[in-house]
PDB file of C-alpha atoms in Angstrom:
ATOM      1  CA  UNK Z  19      55.968   7.225 188.677  1.00 54.00           C
ATOM      2  CA  UNK Z  20      59.547   6.966 187.540  1.00 79.00           C
ATOM      3  CA  UNK Z  21      58.989   4.354 184.694  1.00 91.00           C
ATOM      4  CA  UNK Z  22      56.400   2.814 182.546  1.00 95.00           C
ATOM      5  CA  UNK Z  23      53.491   0.775 184.706  1.00 96.00           C
ATOM      6  CA  UNK Z  24      51.783  -1.951 183.139  1.00 97.00           C
ATOM      7  CA  UNK Z  25      48.847  -3.846 184.562  1.00 97.00           C
ATOM      8  CA  UNK Z  26      48.169  -6.269 185.233  1.00 97.00           C
ATOM      9  CA  UNK Z  27      51.566  -8.096 184.926  1.00 96.00           C
ATOM     10  CA  UNK Z  28      49.868 -11.223 184.314  1.00 97.00           C
ATOM     11  CA  UNK Z  29      46.525 -12.177 182.983  1.00 97.00           C
ATOM     12  CA  UNK Z  30      45.127 -15.642 182.110  1.00 98.00           C
ATOM     13  CA  UNK Z  31      41.958 -15.764 180.630  1.00 97.00           C
ATOM     14  CA  UNK Z  32      39.656 -18.143 178.475  1.00 97.00           C
ATOM     15  CA  UNK Z  33      39.307 -18.399 175.005  1.00 97.00           C
ATOM     16  CA  UNK Z  34      36.436 -15.765 173.639  1.00 97.00           C
ATOM     17  CA  UNK Z  35      37.122 -13.733 176.713  1.00 98.00           C
ATOM     18  CA  UNK Z  36      37.225  -9.748 177.017  1.00 98.00           C
ATOM     19  CA  UNK Z  37      40.775  -8.277 178.181  1.00 98.00           C
ATOM     20  CA  UNK Z  38      41.921  -4.856 178.878  1.00 98.00           C
ATOM     21  CA  UNK Z  39      45.492  -4.134 179.761  1.00 98.00           C
ATOM     22  CA  UNK Z  40      46.570  -1.017 180.930  1.00 98.00           C
ATOM     23  CA  UNK Z  41      49.549   1.349 180.322  1.00 98.00           C
ATOM     24  CA  UNK Z  42      50.822   4.333 182.547  1.00 97.00           C
ATOM     25  CA  UNK Z  43      53.810   6.271 180.841  1.00 96.00           C
ATOM     26  CA  UNK Z  44      56.449   8.590 182.296  1.00 94.00           C
ATOM     27  CA  UNK Z  45      54.780  11.812 183.157  1.00 93.00           C
ATOM     28  CA  UNK Z  46      55.163  14.328 180.126  1.00 89.00           C
ATOM     29  CA  UNK Z  47      55.708  11.652 177.247  1.00 90.00           C
ATOM     30  CA  UNK Z  48      53.895  12.362 174.755  1.00 89.00           C
ATOM     31  CA  UNK Z  49      54.251   9.558 172.594  1.00 90.00           C
ATOM     32  CA  UNK Z  50      52.993   5.962 173.852  1.00 94.00           C
ATOM     33  CA  UNK Z  51      53.751   2.544 171.695  1.00 94.00           C
ATOM     34  CA  UNK Z  52      52.065  -0.755 172.309  1.00 97.00           C
ATOM     35  CA  UNK Z  53      54.202  -3.683 171.180  1.00 96.00           C
ATOM     36  CA  UNK Z  54      53.653  -7.633 171.635  1.00 97.00           C
ATOM     37  CA  UNK Z  55      56.260 -10.084 172.214  1.00 95.00           C
ATOM     38  CA  UNK Z  56      55.837 -13.693 171.700  1.00 94.00           C
ATOM     39  CA  UNK Z  57      58.376 -16.283 172.845  1.00 90.00           C
ATOM     40  CA  UNK Z  58      61.565 -16.353 171.241  1.00 88.00           C
ATOM     41  CA  UNK Z  59      60.673 -13.324 168.959  1.00 91.00           C
ATOM     42  CA  UNK Z  60      61.367  -9.808 169.004  1.00 93.00           C
ATOM     43  CA  UNK Z  61      58.867  -7.166 170.214  1.00 94.00           C
ATOM     44  CA  UNK Z  62      55.983  -6.657 167.092  1.00 94.00           C
ATOM     45  CA  UNK Z  63      54.937  -3.073 166.848  1.00 93.00           C
ATOM     46  CA  UNK Z  64      51.080  -2.698 167.653  1.00 96.00           C
ATOM     47  CA  UNK Z  65      49.881   1.107 167.450  1.00 95.00           C
ATOM     48  CA  UNK Z  66      51.751   4.147 168.644  1.00 91.00           C
ATOM     49  CA  UNK Z  67      49.455   7.200 169.888  1.00 92.00           C
ATOM     50  CA  UNK Z  68      51.053  11.035 169.918  1.00 89.00           C
ATOM     51  CA  UNK Z  69      48.867  12.878 172.225  1.00 89.00           C
ATOM     52  CA  UNK Z  70      45.215  10.912 172.330  1.00 92.00           C
ATOM     53  CA  UNK Z  71      45.350  10.268 168.498  1.00 90.00           C
ATOM     54  CA  UNK Z  72      46.533   6.872 167.364  1.00 90.00           C
ATOM     55  CA  UNK Z  73      49.332   8.216 164.985  1.00 86.00           C
ATOM     56  CA  UNK Z  74      49.574   4.717 163.132  1.00 89.00           C
ATOM     57  CA  UNK Z  75      47.960   1.618 164.069  1.00 93.00           C
ATOM     58  CA  UNK Z  76      49.208  -0.466 161.274  1.00 91.00           C
ATOM     59  CA  UNK Z  77      50.153  -2.827 163.530  1.00 93.00           C
ATOM     60  CA  UNK Z  78      46.999  -4.045 164.879  1.00 96.00           C
ATOM     61  CA  UNK Z  79      46.288  -7.593 163.980  1.00 95.00           C
ATOM     62  CA  UNK Z  80      42.788  -7.273 163.174  1.00 95.00           C
ATOM     63  CA  UNK Z  81      39.684  -5.557 164.765  1.00 96.00           C
ATOM     64  CA  UNK Z  82      39.451  -7.452 167.621  1.00 97.00           C
ATOM     65  CA  UNK Z  83      42.254  -5.324 169.156  1.00 98.00           C
ATOM     66  CA  UNK Z  84      41.658  -1.842 169.748  1.00 97.00           C
ATOM     67  CA  UNK Z  85      43.671   0.633 171.857  1.00 97.00           C
ATOM     68  CA  UNK Z  86      42.427   4.058 173.598  1.00 97.00           C
ATOM     69  CA  UNK Z  87      44.462   6.939 175.046  1.00 96.00           C
ATOM     70  CA  UNK Z  88      41.473   9.544 175.957  1.00 95.00           C
ATOM     71  CA  UNK Z  89      43.495  11.677 177.849  1.00 93.00           C
ATOM     72  CA  UNK Z  90      46.837  11.604 176.385  1.00 90.00           C
ATOM     73  CA  UNK Z  91      48.375   9.803 179.334  1.00 94.00           C
ATOM     74  CA  UNK Z  92      47.010   6.546 180.517  1.00 97.00           C
ATOM     75  CA  UNK Z  93      46.336   3.935 177.669  1.00 98.00           C
ATOM     76  CA  UNK Z  94      44.281   0.984 177.451  1.00 98.00           C
ATOM     77  CA  UNK Z  95      44.895  -2.167 174.955  1.00 98.00           C
ATOM     78  CA  UNK Z  96      41.416  -3.732 174.369  1.00 98.00           C
ATOM     79  CA  UNK Z  97      41.395  -7.288 172.930  1.00 98.00           C
ATOM     80  CA  UNK Z  98      37.694  -8.943 172.087  1.00 97.00           C
ATOM     81  CA  UNK Z  99      36.903 -12.604 171.861  1.00 97.00           C
ATOM     82  CA  UNK Z 100      40.580 -13.312 172.956  1.00 98.00           C
ATOM     83  CA  UNK Z 101      42.163 -16.453 171.213  1.00 97.00           C
ATOM     84  CA  UNK Z 102      44.856 -18.660 172.368  1.00 96.00           C
ATOM     85  CA  UNK Z 103      47.140 -17.177 169.333  1.00 96.00           C
ATOM     86  CA  UNK Z 104      46.545 -13.796 171.515  1.00 97.00           C
ATOM     87  CA  UNK Z 105      48.947 -15.399 174.287  1.00 97.00           C
ATOM     88  CA  UNK Z 106      51.988 -12.983 174.481  1.00 97.00           C
ATOM     89  CA  UNK Z 107      53.640 -10.422 176.459  1.00 96.00           C
ATOM     90  CA  UNK Z 108      52.499  -7.085 175.703  1.00 97.00           C
ATOM     91  CA  UNK Z 109      55.096  -4.268 176.224  1.00 96.00           C
ATOM     92  CA  UNK Z 110      53.815  -0.460 176.494  1.00 96.00           C
ATOM     93  CA  UNK Z 111      56.751   2.294 175.935  1.00 94.00           C
ATOM     94  CA  UNK Z 112      56.648   6.005 176.008  1.00 92.00           C
ATOM     95  CA  UNK Z 113      59.252   8.684 174.763  1.00 88.00           C
ATOM     96  CA  UNK Z 114      59.219  12.417 174.550  1.00 81.00           C
ATOM     97  CA  UNK Z 115      58.638  13.875 171.328  1.00 65.00           C
ATOM     98  CA  UNK Z 116      61.261  13.116 168.493  1.00 59.00           C
ATOM     99  CA  UNK Z 117      63.541  10.388 168.058  1.00 58.00           C
ATOM    100  CA  UNK Z 118      65.665   8.803 170.301  1.00 63.00           C
ATOM    101  CA  UNK Z 119      65.063   6.482 173.456  1.00 77.00           C
ATOM    102  CA  UNK Z 120      61.856   4.278 174.317  1.00 85.00           C
ATOM    103  CA  UNK Z 121      61.456   3.714 177.661  1.00 89.00           C
ATOM    104  CA  UNK Z 122      59.452   0.159 177.941  1.00 92.00           C
ATOM    105  CA  UNK Z 123      57.555  -1.108 180.747  1.00 94.00           C
ATOM    106  CA  UNK Z 124      58.009  -4.643 181.975  1.00 93.00           C
ATOM    107  CA  UNK Z 125      55.187  -6.138 180.253  1.00 95.00           C
ATOM    108  CA  UNK Z 126      51.961  -7.719 180.705  1.00 97.00           C
ATOM    109  CA  UNK Z 127      51.768 -11.658 179.909  1.00 96.00           C
ATOM    110  CA  UNK Z 128      48.254 -12.657 178.681  1.00 98.00           C
ATOM    111  CA  UNK Z 129      47.561 -16.338 178.495  1.00 98.00           C
ATOM    112  CA  UNK Z 130      44.972 -17.338 176.470  1.00 97.00           C
ATOM    113  CA  UNK Z 131      43.527 -20.861 177.694  1.00 96.00           C
TER     114      UNK Z 131
ATOM    115  CA  UNK X  21      59.527  -3.770 153.286  1.00 49.00           C
ATOM    116  CA  UNK X  22      61.444  -3.561 156.563  1.00 61.00           C
ATOM    117  CA  UNK X  23      62.993  -6.662 157.944  1.00 84.00           C
ATOM    118  CA  UNK X  24      65.711  -6.861 160.795  1.00 92.00           C
ATOM    119  CA  UNK X  25      68.299 -10.262 161.152  1.00 93.00           C
ATOM    120  CA  UNK X  26      70.321 -11.393 164.118  1.00 94.00           C
ATOM    121  CA  UNK X  27      71.806 -14.427 164.951  1.00 90.00           C
ATOM    122  CA  UNK X  28      70.308 -16.522 167.834  1.00 91.00           C
ATOM    123  CA  UNK X  29      73.157 -17.245 169.921  1.00 96.00           C
ATOM    124  CA  UNK X  30      76.664 -16.318 171.205  1.00 97.00           C
ATOM    125  CA  UNK X  31      78.432 -17.542 173.742  1.00 97.00           C
ATOM    126  CA  UNK X  32      81.789 -16.166 175.253  1.00 97.00           C
ATOM    127  CA  UNK X  33      83.932 -16.127 178.102  1.00 97.00           C
ATOM    128  CA  UNK X  34      84.272 -13.782 180.615  1.00 97.00           C
ATOM    129  CA  UNK X  35      86.810 -10.789 179.922  1.00 97.00           C
ATOM    130  CA  UNK X  36      86.486 -11.273 176.122  1.00 97.00           C
ATOM    131  CA  UNK X  37      84.912  -9.350 173.811  1.00 97.00           C
ATOM    132  CA  UNK X  38      81.662 -10.127 172.174  1.00 97.00           C
ATOM    133  CA  UNK X  39      80.219  -8.956 168.956  1.00 97.00           C
ATOM    134  CA  UNK X  40      76.683  -9.207 168.192  1.00 97.00           C
ATOM    135  CA  UNK X  41      75.772  -8.556 164.654  1.00 97.00           C
ATOM    136  CA  UNK X  42      72.456  -7.570 162.726  1.00 96.00           C
ATOM    137  CA  UNK X  43      71.750  -7.109 159.180  1.00 95.00           C
ATOM    138  CA  UNK X  44      68.823  -4.813 157.988  1.00 90.00           C
ATOM    139  CA  UNK X  45      66.798  -4.075 154.819  1.00 84.00           C
ATOM    140  CA  UNK X  46      65.380  -0.901 154.975  1.00 79.00           C
ATOM    141  CA  UNK X  47      67.802   1.909 153.360  1.00 74.00           C
ATOM    142  CA  UNK X  48      65.621   4.658 154.862  1.00 77.00           C
ATOM    143  CA  UNK X  49      66.511   3.909 158.359  1.00 73.00           C
ATOM    144  CA  UNK X  50      67.151   7.014 160.422  1.00 77.00           C
ATOM    145  CA  UNK X  51      68.351   5.236 163.385  1.00 85.00           C
ATOM    146  CA  UNK X  52      69.512   1.994 164.843  1.00 89.00           C
ATOM    147  CA  UNK X  53      69.306   0.799 168.331  1.00 91.00           C
ATOM    148  CA  UNK X  54      70.581  -2.057 170.233  1.00 94.00           C
ATOM    149  CA  UNK X  55      68.107  -2.957 173.390  1.00 94.00           C
ATOM    150  CA  UNK X  56      69.000  -5.205 176.229  1.00 96.00           C
ATOM    151  CA  UNK X  57      66.354  -7.670 177.624  1.00 94.00           C
ATOM    152  CA  UNK X  58      67.255  -9.361 180.796  1.00 92.00           C
ATOM    153  CA  UNK X  59      65.114 -12.378 182.220  1.00 84.00           C
ATOM    154  CA  UNK X  60      61.748 -11.042 183.644  1.00 78.00           C
ATOM    155  CA  UNK X  61      62.293  -7.508 182.904  1.00 82.00           C
ATOM    156  CA  UNK X  62      61.672  -5.062 180.441  1.00 84.00           C
ATOM    157  CA  UNK X  63      63.686  -3.834 177.464  1.00 91.00           C
ATOM    158  CA  UNK X  64      66.670  -1.212 178.281  1.00 91.00           C
ATOM    159  CA  UNK X  65      68.155   0.808 175.603  1.00 89.00           C
ATOM    160  CA  UNK X  66      71.556   0.344 175.609  1.00 92.00           C
ATOM    161  CA  UNK X  67      72.848   2.607 172.499  1.00 90.00           C
ATOM    162  CA  UNK X  68      71.951   4.046 169.410  1.00 88.00           C
ATOM    163  CA  UNK X  69      73.067   5.380 166.267  1.00 89.00           C
ATOM    164  CA  UNK X  70      72.113   8.120 163.759  1.00 86.00           C
ATOM    165  CA  UNK X  71      72.525   6.319 159.848  1.00 84.00           C
ATOM    166  CA  UNK X  72      74.913   9.539 159.154  1.00 85.00           C
ATOM    167  CA  UNK X  73      77.486   7.929 161.505  1.00 87.00           C
ATOM    168  CA  UNK X  74      79.654   4.801 161.184  1.00 91.00           C
ATOM    169  CA  UNK X  75      80.825   4.594 164.761  1.00 94.00           C
ATOM    170  CA  UNK X  76      79.684   5.152 168.327  1.00 93.00           C
ATOM    171  CA  UNK X  77      81.808   4.504 171.445  1.00 94.00           C
ATOM    172  CA  UNK X  78      80.215   4.459 175.080  1.00 91.00           C
ATOM    173  CA  UNK X  79      82.303   3.007 177.845  1.00 94.00           C
ATOM    174  CA  UNK X  80      82.200  -0.905 177.078  1.00 96.00           C
ATOM    175  CA  UNK X  81      80.138  -0.501 174.053  1.00 96.00           C
ATOM    176  CA  UNK X  82      81.109   0.187 170.415  1.00 97.00           C
ATOM    177  CA  UNK X  83      78.505   0.338 167.548  1.00 96.00           C
ATOM    178  CA  UNK X  84      79.581  -0.359 164.283  1.00 96.00           C
ATOM    179  CA  UNK X  85      77.430   0.848 161.336  1.00 94.00           C
ATOM    180  CA  UNK X  86      78.224  -0.161 157.507  1.00 93.00           C
ATOM    181  CA  UNK X  87      75.354   1.303 155.660  1.00 89.00           C
ATOM    182  CA  UNK X  88      76.294   0.214 152.543  1.00 89.00           C
ATOM    183  CA  UNK X  89      76.008  -3.214 153.321  1.00 91.00           C
ATOM    184  CA  UNK X  90      73.101  -2.658 156.294  1.00 91.00           C
ATOM    185  CA  UNK X  91      75.279  -4.332 158.531  1.00 94.00           C
ATOM    186  CA  UNK X  92      75.147  -2.978 162.589  1.00 94.00           C
ATOM    187  CA  UNK X  93      77.233  -4.676 165.078  1.00 96.00           C
ATOM    188  CA  UNK X  94      77.323  -4.222 168.874  1.00 97.00           C
ATOM    189  CA  UNK X  95      80.916  -4.981 170.519  1.00 97.00           C
ATOM    190  CA  UNK X  96      81.040  -5.333 174.146  1.00 97.00           C
ATOM    191  CA  UNK X  97      84.946  -5.058 175.836  1.00 97.00           C
ATOM    192  CA  UNK X  98      85.685  -7.196 178.776  1.00 97.00           C
ATOM    193  CA  UNK X  99      82.107  -8.961 178.999  1.00 97.00           C
ATOM    194  CA  UNK X 100      81.020  -9.791 182.299  1.00 96.00           C
ATOM    195  CA  UNK X 101      78.588 -12.190 183.611  1.00 95.00           C
ATOM    196  CA  UNK X 102      76.000  -9.550 184.163  1.00 94.00           C
ATOM    197  CA  UNK X 103      75.936  -8.935 180.414  1.00 96.00           C
ATOM    198  CA  UNK X 104      74.059 -12.326 179.958  1.00 96.00           C
ATOM    199  CA  UNK X 105      70.951 -11.263 178.370  1.00 96.00           C
ATOM    200  CA  UNK X 106      69.008 -11.084 174.834  1.00 96.00           C
ATOM    201  CA  UNK X 107      70.219  -8.057 172.851  1.00 97.00           C
ATOM    202  CA  UNK X 108      67.599  -6.629 170.153  1.00 96.00           C
ATOM    203  CA  UNK X 109      68.809  -4.552 167.229  1.00 95.00           C
ATOM    204  CA  UNK X 110      66.125  -2.335 165.845  1.00 92.00           C
ATOM    205  CA  UNK X 111      65.653   0.658 163.310  1.00 89.00           C
ATOM    206  CA  UNK X 112      63.611   3.300 162.738  1.00 83.00           C
ATOM    207  CA  UNK X 113      62.490   5.962 160.196  1.00 70.00           C
ATOM    208  CA  UNK X 114      62.249   9.661 161.867  1.00 60.00           C
ATOM    209  CA  UNK X 115      59.064   9.807 159.618  1.00 55.00           C
ATOM    210  CA  UNK X 116      57.039   7.538 161.744  1.00 53.00           C
ATOM    211  CA  UNK X 117      58.104   8.717 165.033  1.00 61.00           C
ATOM    212  CA  UNK X 118      59.658   6.157 167.180  1.00 67.00           C
ATOM    213  CA  UNK X 119      58.162   2.834 165.488  1.00 79.00           C
ATOM    214  CA  UNK X 120      60.865   0.595 165.946  1.00 87.00           C
ATOM    215  CA  UNK X 121      61.218  -2.746 163.963  1.00 89.00           C
ATOM    216  CA  UNK X 122      63.129  -5.319 166.354  1.00 93.00           C
ATOM    217  CA  UNK X 123      65.344  -8.546 165.592  1.00 94.00           C
ATOM    218  CA  UNK X 124      64.222 -11.601 166.947  1.00 95.00           C
ATOM    219  CA  UNK X 125      67.386 -11.105 169.278  1.00 96.00           C
ATOM    220  CA  UNK X 126      70.715 -12.702 170.241  1.00 97.00           C
ATOM    221  CA  UNK X 127      70.990 -14.592 173.394  1.00 97.00           C
ATOM    222  CA  UNK X 128      74.493 -13.714 174.782  1.00 97.00           C
ATOM    223  CA  UNK X 129      75.689 -16.280 177.054  1.00 97.00           C
ATOM    224  CA  UNK X 130      78.958 -15.479 179.374  1.00 97.00           C
ATOM    225  CA  UNK X 131      80.905 -18.072 180.963  1.00 95.00           C
ATOM    226  CA  UNK X 132      82.589 -17.263 184.231  1.00 89.00           C
TER     227      UNK X 132
END
């Protein structure tokens, strides 16, 4: 596709459930990023992939959060035993190697009841 | 540590200039960015400046960087109602790929 695609756009779940959020980056982009944006805040870094490997996962808040990118393209962010505090918009971005522009998707809005 | 701060809100009249300010704390920042976020839309890169520059101009946008004071500003000339959005300042270090640290955003409201 032309841009970064994220699905689902909206997800409502109950406390304690498992959630998967998907990101389809721009074709050919080697770097992929996950950010989390809470209401009234700027995006907060979670994890960064260069190819298939997580180059930096220092932003993952705890071990309930995990992300994969098995073939170096699509990535899935997985959240186990969701808590109400996980409610936020989860943003994915991709870029080609080197400094420059990150292209962001429109985000997946997660609401944990 | 990394910290980026911005004022929360700016209101201007259509046709006036807008100046959005940002301060950052990490002196090893390599690139500094301005992103725009409209309601229900993703973040859009407006412009970025390399840390060895002090000014960059792109059509109606002018970015000024004062590296000594760790101060970054975005000036929008002839502000239009379509410029109403949230503007985020962000910094990154090349050594960490494009891992960006964002400020909380400045809400720009343009009154017609």
